[in-house]
Short mmCIF file of C-alpha atoms in Angstrom, two decimals:
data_model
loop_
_atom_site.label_atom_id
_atom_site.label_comp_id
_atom_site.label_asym_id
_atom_site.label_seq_id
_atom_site.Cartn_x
_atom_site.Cartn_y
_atom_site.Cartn_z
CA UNK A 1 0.00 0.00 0.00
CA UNK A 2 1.34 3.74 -0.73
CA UNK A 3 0.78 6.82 0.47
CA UNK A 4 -2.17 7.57 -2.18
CA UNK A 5 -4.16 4.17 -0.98
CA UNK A 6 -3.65 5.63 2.55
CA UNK A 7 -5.18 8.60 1.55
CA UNK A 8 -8.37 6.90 -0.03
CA UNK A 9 -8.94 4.65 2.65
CA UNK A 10 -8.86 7.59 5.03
CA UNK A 11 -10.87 10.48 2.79
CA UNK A 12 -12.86 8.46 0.54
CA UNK A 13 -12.94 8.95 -3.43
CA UNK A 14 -12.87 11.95 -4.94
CA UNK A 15 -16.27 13.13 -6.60
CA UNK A 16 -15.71 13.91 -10.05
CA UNK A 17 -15.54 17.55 -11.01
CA UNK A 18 -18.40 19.29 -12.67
CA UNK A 19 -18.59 19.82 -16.68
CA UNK A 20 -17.97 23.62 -16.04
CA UNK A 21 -14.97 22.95 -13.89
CA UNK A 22 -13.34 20.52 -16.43
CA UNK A 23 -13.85 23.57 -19.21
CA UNK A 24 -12.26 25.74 -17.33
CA UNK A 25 -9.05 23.83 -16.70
CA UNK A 26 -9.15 23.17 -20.29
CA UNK A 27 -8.93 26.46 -21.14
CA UNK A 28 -6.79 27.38 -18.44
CA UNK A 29 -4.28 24.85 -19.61
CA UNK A 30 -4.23 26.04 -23.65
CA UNK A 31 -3.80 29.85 -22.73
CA UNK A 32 -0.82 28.32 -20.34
CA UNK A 33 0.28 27.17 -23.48
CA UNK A 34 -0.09 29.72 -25.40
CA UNK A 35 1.47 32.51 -23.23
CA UNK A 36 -0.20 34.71 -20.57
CA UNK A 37 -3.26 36.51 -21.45
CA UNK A 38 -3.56 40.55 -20.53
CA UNK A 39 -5.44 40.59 -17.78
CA UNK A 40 -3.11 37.52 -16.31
CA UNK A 41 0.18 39.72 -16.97
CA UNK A 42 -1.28 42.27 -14.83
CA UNK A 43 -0.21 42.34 -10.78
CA UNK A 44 -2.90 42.43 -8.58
CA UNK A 45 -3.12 46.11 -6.31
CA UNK A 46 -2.16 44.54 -3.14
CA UNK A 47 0.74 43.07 -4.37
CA UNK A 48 1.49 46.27 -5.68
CA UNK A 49 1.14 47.65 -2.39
CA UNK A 50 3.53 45.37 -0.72
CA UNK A 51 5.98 45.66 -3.18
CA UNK A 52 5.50 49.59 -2.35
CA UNK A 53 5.88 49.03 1.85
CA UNK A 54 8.91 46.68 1.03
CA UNK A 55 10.65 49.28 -1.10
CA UNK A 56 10.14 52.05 1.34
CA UNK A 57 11.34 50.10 4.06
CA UNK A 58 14.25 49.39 2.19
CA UNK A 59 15.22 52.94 1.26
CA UNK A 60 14.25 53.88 5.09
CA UNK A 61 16.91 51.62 6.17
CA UNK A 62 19.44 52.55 3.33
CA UNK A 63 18.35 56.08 4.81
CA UNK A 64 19.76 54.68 8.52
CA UNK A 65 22.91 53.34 7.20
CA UNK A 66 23.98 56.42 5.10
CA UNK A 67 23.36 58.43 8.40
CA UNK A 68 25.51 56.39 10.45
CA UNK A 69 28.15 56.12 7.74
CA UNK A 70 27.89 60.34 7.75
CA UNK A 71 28.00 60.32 11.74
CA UNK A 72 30.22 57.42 12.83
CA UNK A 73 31.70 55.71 9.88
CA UNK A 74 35.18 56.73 8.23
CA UNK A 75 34.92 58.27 4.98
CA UNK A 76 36.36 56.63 2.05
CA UNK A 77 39.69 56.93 0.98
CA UNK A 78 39.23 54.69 -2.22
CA UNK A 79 36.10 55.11 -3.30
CA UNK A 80 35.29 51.11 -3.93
CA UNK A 81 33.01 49.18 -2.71
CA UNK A 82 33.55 46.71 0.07
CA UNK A 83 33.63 43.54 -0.68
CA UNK A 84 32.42 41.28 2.36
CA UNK A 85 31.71 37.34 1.57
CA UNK A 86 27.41 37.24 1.69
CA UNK A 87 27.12 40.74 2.39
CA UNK A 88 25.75 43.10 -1.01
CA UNK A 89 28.62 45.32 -1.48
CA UNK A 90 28.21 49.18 -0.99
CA UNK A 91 30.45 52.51 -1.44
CA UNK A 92 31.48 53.61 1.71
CA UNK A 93 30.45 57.52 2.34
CA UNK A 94 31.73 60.27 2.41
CA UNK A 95 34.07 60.20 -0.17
CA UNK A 96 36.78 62.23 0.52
CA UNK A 97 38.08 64.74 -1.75
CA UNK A 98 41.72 63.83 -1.13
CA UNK A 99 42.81 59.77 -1.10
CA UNK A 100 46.08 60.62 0.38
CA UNK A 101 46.55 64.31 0.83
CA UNK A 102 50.00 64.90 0.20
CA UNK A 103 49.85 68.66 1.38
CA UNK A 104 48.77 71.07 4.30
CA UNK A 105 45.99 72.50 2.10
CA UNK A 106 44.75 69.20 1.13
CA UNK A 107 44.70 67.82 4.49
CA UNK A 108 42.60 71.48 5.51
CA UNK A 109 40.48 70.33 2.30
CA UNK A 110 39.09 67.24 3.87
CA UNK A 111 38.80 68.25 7.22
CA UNK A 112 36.69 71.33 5.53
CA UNK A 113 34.84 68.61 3.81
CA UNK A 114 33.54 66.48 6.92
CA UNK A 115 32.77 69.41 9.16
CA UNK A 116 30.54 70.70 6.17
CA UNK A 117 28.85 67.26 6.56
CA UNK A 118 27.32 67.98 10.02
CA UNK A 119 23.88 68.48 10.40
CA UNK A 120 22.93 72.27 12.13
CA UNK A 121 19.61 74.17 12.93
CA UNK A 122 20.25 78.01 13.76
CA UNK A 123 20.26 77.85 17.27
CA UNK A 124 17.59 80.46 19.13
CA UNK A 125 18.86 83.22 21.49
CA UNK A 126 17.64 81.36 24.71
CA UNK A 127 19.58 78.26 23.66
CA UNK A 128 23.29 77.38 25.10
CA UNK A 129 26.22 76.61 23.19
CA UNK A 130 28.65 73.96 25.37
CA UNK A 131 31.82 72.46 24.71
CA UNK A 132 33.76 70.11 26.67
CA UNK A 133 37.81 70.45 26.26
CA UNK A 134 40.60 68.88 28.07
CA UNK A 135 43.84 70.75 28.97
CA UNK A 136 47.30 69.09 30.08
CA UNK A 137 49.13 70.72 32.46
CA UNK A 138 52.56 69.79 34.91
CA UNK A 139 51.69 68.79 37.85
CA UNK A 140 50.88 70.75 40.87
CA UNK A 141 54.70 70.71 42.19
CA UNK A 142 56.03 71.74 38.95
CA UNK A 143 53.89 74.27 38.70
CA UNK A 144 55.33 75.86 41.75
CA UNK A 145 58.47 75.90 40.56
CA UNK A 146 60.04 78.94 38.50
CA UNK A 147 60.70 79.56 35.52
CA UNK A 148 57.83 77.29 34.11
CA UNK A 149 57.46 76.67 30.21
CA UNK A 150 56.99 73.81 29.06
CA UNK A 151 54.98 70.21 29.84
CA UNK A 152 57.03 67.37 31.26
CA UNK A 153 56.44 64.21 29.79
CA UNK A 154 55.05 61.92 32.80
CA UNK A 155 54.16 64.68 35.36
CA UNK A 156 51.51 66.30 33.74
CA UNK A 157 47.98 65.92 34.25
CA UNK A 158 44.85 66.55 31.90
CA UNK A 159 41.84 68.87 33.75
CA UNK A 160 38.47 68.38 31.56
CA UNK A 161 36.53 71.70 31.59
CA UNK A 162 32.90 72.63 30.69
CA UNK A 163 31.20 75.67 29.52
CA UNK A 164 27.77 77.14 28.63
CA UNK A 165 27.41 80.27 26.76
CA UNK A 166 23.59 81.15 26.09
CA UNK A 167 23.78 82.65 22.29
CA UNK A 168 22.99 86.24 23.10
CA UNK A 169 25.43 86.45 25.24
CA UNK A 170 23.88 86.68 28.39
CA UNK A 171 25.29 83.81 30.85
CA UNK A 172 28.24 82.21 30.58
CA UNK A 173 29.04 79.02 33.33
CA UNK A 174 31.91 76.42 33.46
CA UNK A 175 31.97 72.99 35.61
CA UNK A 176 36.22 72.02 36.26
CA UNK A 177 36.32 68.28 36.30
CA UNK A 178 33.20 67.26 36.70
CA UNK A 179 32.10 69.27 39.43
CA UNK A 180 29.28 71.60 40.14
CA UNK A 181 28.17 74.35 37.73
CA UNK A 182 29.31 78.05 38.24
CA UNK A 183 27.68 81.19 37.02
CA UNK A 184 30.43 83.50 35.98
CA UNK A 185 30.22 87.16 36.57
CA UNK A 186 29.28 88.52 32.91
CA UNK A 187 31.84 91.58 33.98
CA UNK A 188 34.36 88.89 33.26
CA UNK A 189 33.41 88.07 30.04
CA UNK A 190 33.65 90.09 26.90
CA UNK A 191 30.82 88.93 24.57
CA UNK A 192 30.67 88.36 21.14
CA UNK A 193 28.18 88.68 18.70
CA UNK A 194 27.12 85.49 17.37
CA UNK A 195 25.66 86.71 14.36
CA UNK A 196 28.21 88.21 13.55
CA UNK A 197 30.43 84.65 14.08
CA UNK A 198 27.90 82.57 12.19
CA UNK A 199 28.50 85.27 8.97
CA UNK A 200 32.51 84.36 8.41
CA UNK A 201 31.39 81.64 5.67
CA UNK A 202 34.67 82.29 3.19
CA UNK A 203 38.40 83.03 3.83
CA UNK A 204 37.54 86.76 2.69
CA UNK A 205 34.82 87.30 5.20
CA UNK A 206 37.07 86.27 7.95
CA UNK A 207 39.72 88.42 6.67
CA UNK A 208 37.92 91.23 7.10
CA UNK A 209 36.67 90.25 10.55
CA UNK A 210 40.28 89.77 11.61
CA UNK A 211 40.98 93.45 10.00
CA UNK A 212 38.64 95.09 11.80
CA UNK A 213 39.02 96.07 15.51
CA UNK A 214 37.00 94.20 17.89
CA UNK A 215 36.03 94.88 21.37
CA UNK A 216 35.79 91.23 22.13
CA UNK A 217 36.90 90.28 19.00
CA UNK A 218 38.79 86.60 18.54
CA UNK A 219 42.52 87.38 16.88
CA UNK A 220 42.97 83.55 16.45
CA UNK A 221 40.50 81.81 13.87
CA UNK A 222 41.90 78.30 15.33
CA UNK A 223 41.01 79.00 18.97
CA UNK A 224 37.91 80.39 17.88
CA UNK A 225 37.15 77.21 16.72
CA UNK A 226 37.97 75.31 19.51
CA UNK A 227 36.10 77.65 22.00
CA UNK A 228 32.78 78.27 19.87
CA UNK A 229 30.03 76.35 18.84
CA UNK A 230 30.34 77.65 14.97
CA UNK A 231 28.00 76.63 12.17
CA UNK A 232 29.68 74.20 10.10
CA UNK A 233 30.26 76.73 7.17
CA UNK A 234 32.18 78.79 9.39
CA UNK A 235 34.52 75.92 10.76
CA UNK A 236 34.96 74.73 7.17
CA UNK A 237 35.93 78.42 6.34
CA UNK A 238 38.37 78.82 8.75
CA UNK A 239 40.51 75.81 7.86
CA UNK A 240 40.32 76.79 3.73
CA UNK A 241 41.68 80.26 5.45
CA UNK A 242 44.35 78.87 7.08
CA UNK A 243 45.04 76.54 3.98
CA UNK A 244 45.86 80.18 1.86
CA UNK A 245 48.32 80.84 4.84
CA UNK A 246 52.20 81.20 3.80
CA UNK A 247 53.98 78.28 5.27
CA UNK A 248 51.55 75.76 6.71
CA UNK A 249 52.57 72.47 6.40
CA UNK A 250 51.82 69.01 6.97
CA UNK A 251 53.58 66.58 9.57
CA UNK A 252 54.33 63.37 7.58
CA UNK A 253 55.52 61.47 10.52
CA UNK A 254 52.83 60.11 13.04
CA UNK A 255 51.51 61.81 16.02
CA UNK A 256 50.71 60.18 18.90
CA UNK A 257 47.63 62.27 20.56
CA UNK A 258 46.47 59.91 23.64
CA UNK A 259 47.43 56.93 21.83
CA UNK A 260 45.53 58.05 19.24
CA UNK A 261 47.17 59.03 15.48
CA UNK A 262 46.81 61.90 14.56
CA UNK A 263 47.57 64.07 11.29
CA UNK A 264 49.04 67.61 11.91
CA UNK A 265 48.77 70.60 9.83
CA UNK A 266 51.89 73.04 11.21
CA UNK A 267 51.92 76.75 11.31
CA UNK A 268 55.07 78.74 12.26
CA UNK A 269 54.59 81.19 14.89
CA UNK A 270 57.37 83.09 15.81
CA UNK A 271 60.71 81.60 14.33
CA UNK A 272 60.67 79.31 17.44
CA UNK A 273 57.84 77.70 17.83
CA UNK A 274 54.51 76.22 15.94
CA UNK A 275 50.99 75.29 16.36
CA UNK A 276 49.68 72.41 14.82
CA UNK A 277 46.27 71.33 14.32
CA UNK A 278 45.75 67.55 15.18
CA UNK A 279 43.29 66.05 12.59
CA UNK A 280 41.65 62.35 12.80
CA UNK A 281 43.31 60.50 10.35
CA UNK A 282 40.32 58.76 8.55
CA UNK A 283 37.52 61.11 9.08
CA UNK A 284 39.81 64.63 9.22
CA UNK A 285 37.74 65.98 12.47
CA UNK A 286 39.38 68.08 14.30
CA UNK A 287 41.17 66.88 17.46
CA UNK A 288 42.75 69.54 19.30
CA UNK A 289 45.91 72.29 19.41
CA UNK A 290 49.35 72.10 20.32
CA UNK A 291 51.95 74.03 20.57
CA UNK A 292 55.71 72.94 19.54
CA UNK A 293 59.22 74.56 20.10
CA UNK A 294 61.18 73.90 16.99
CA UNK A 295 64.56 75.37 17.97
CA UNK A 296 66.30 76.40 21.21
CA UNK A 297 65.35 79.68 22.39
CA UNK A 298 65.20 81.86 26.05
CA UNK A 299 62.56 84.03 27.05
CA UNK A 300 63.11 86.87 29.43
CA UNK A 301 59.85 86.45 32.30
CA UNK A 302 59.12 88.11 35.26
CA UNK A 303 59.87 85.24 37.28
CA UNK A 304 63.13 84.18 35.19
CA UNK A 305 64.65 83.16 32.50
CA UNK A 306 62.35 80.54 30.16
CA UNK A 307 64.48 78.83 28.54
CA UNK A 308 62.49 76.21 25.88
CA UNK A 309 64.08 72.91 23.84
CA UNK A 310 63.63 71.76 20.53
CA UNK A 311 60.92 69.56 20.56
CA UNK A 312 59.05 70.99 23.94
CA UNK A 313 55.58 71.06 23.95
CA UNK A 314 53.98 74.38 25.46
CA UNK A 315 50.33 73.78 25.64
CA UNK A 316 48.05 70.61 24.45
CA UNK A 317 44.33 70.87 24.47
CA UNK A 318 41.61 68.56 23.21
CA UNK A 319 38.13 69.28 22.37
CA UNK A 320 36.34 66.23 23.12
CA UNK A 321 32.87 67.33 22.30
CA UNK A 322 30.70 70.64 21.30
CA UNK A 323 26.86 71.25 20.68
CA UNK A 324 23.78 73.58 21.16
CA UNK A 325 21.94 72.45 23.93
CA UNK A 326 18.41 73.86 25.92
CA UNK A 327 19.64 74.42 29.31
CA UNK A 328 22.16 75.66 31.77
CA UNK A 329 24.15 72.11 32.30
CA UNK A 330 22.74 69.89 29.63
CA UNK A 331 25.05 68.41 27.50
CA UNK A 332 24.83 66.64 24.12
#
């Protein structure tokens, strides 16, 4: 006995299909046959509809994964796909406009690039902008001792520091190392006009903001950047400015920021010493400042003689984060 017997005994005999029913099979089977008809060609509407929900779904979460490539992924340097064994390959995003910058304004380029990437609503006056920033400094005893220049590799110490600006100007508070949040006397503050920040879009414009006197004016489009919450126009403006600068360079050989690389974009100061903007090496954020002697030179100082060595570093700070927040101790 098979499995069809089984099913007999259990079910009983089919009953044999009506005329009508045998017609239409016929038929059914010759336009088979023949090819689809019209009306069989077309989909039905809720298939249509699915097809619709699956394909916005899909873009929705091509929609995710663009955003996190924009926010947390490194741009690419290639511009191929990646090629991962049962995974669709993609282009990875950004791009960047320079593969291997092999110059200081290239290197400004790309970092001008990924800041312009950042998404940014006009903040309102009521609003706060905050930035968190670490400083190193030499430890308390060798901070006591004089003359004091430069940081001493091992006894130093970072402090992390806090601040809140509203946008028109009209609080500004700090919090040192985590602790509680202090109201500064606006008497110690001078206050600039945001606006008037939030307009430097192009190397000219800040050009003639730095060639115009300021009350409260910033002299220093880098530290401007590090201590304002700037629209991202502005921040990409300021590095193409300081791309057009005479002798900025770039440091080919790695720099250790934290254990982290970093790529650094050089500007002479004085003769003696240089700042150098420490740059992400995949995505070309913006790290943080240092300053750098670059040949032996002595200082006269009202507490001594400084006397600084090739290679000491004067001043390190990091800007970890930056945003415009709602309140007086939010963060981001």
């Amino acid at each position: 006995m098979n499995e069809i017997d089984v099913l007999q005994d259990v079910f009983g005999p089919d009953e044999a299909p009506p005329v009508r029913a045998h017609d239409r099979a016929r038929a059914a089977l010759l336009d088979r046959l023949s090819g689809p008809s019209p009306a069989a060609r077309r989909r039905p509407r809720w298939a249509l509809r699915i097809t619709a929900a699956v394909a916005t779904a899909a873009a929705a979460s091509v929609g995710v994964v663009a955003v996190e490539n924009l926010n947390t992924a490194a741009p690419s340097t290639t511009g191929r796909k990646t090629e991962t064994p049962g995974v669709a390959s993609r282009p990875l995003l950004p791009q960047l406009p320079y593969a291997k910058p092999a110059a200081a304004a290239e290197v400004l380029e790309n970092a001008a690039f990924t800041v312009a990437l950042k998404p940014w609503v006009k903040p309102r006056p009521d609003q706060f902008a905050y930035i968190e920033r670490t400083q190193t400094f030499n430890d308390a005893k060798l901070d006591g001792q004089a003359p004091n220049a430069a940081l001493v590799k091992g006894k130093t110490h970072e402090t992390r520091f806090e601040s809140w600006v509203r946008i028109d100007g009209g609080v500004h508070a700090e919090r040192i190392d985590g602790g509680k949040v202090k109201v500064a006397d606006n008497a110690q503050f001078s206050t600039q006009s945001y606006d008037e920040l939030a307009g430097l879009t192009s190397p000219e414009k800040i050009d003639q903001y730095l060639a115009t006197p300021h009350r409260s004016g910033w002299a220093d489009p880098g530290m401007m950047i590090l201590q304002e919450v700037l629209p991202p126009d502005v921040e990409a403006a300021v590095f193409r400015w300081y791309a057009r600068k005479p002798g900025v360079k770039i440091d080919t050989n790695a720099v250790n920021l934290d254990g982290r690389p970093a790529v650094a974009v050089t500007l002479n100061v004085d003769g003696w010493s240089r700042d150098e903007f420490l740059f992400e090496p995949k995505t070309y954020q913006l790290i943080g400042v240092r300053s750098v002697v670059v040949k032996n030179h002595n200082n006269e100082a009202l507490d001594g003689t400084l006397r600084y060595k090739k290679g000491d570093v004067l001043n390190l700070e990091i800007r970890n984060r930056a945003g415009i927040v709602d309140k007086l101790g939010d963060t981001p």
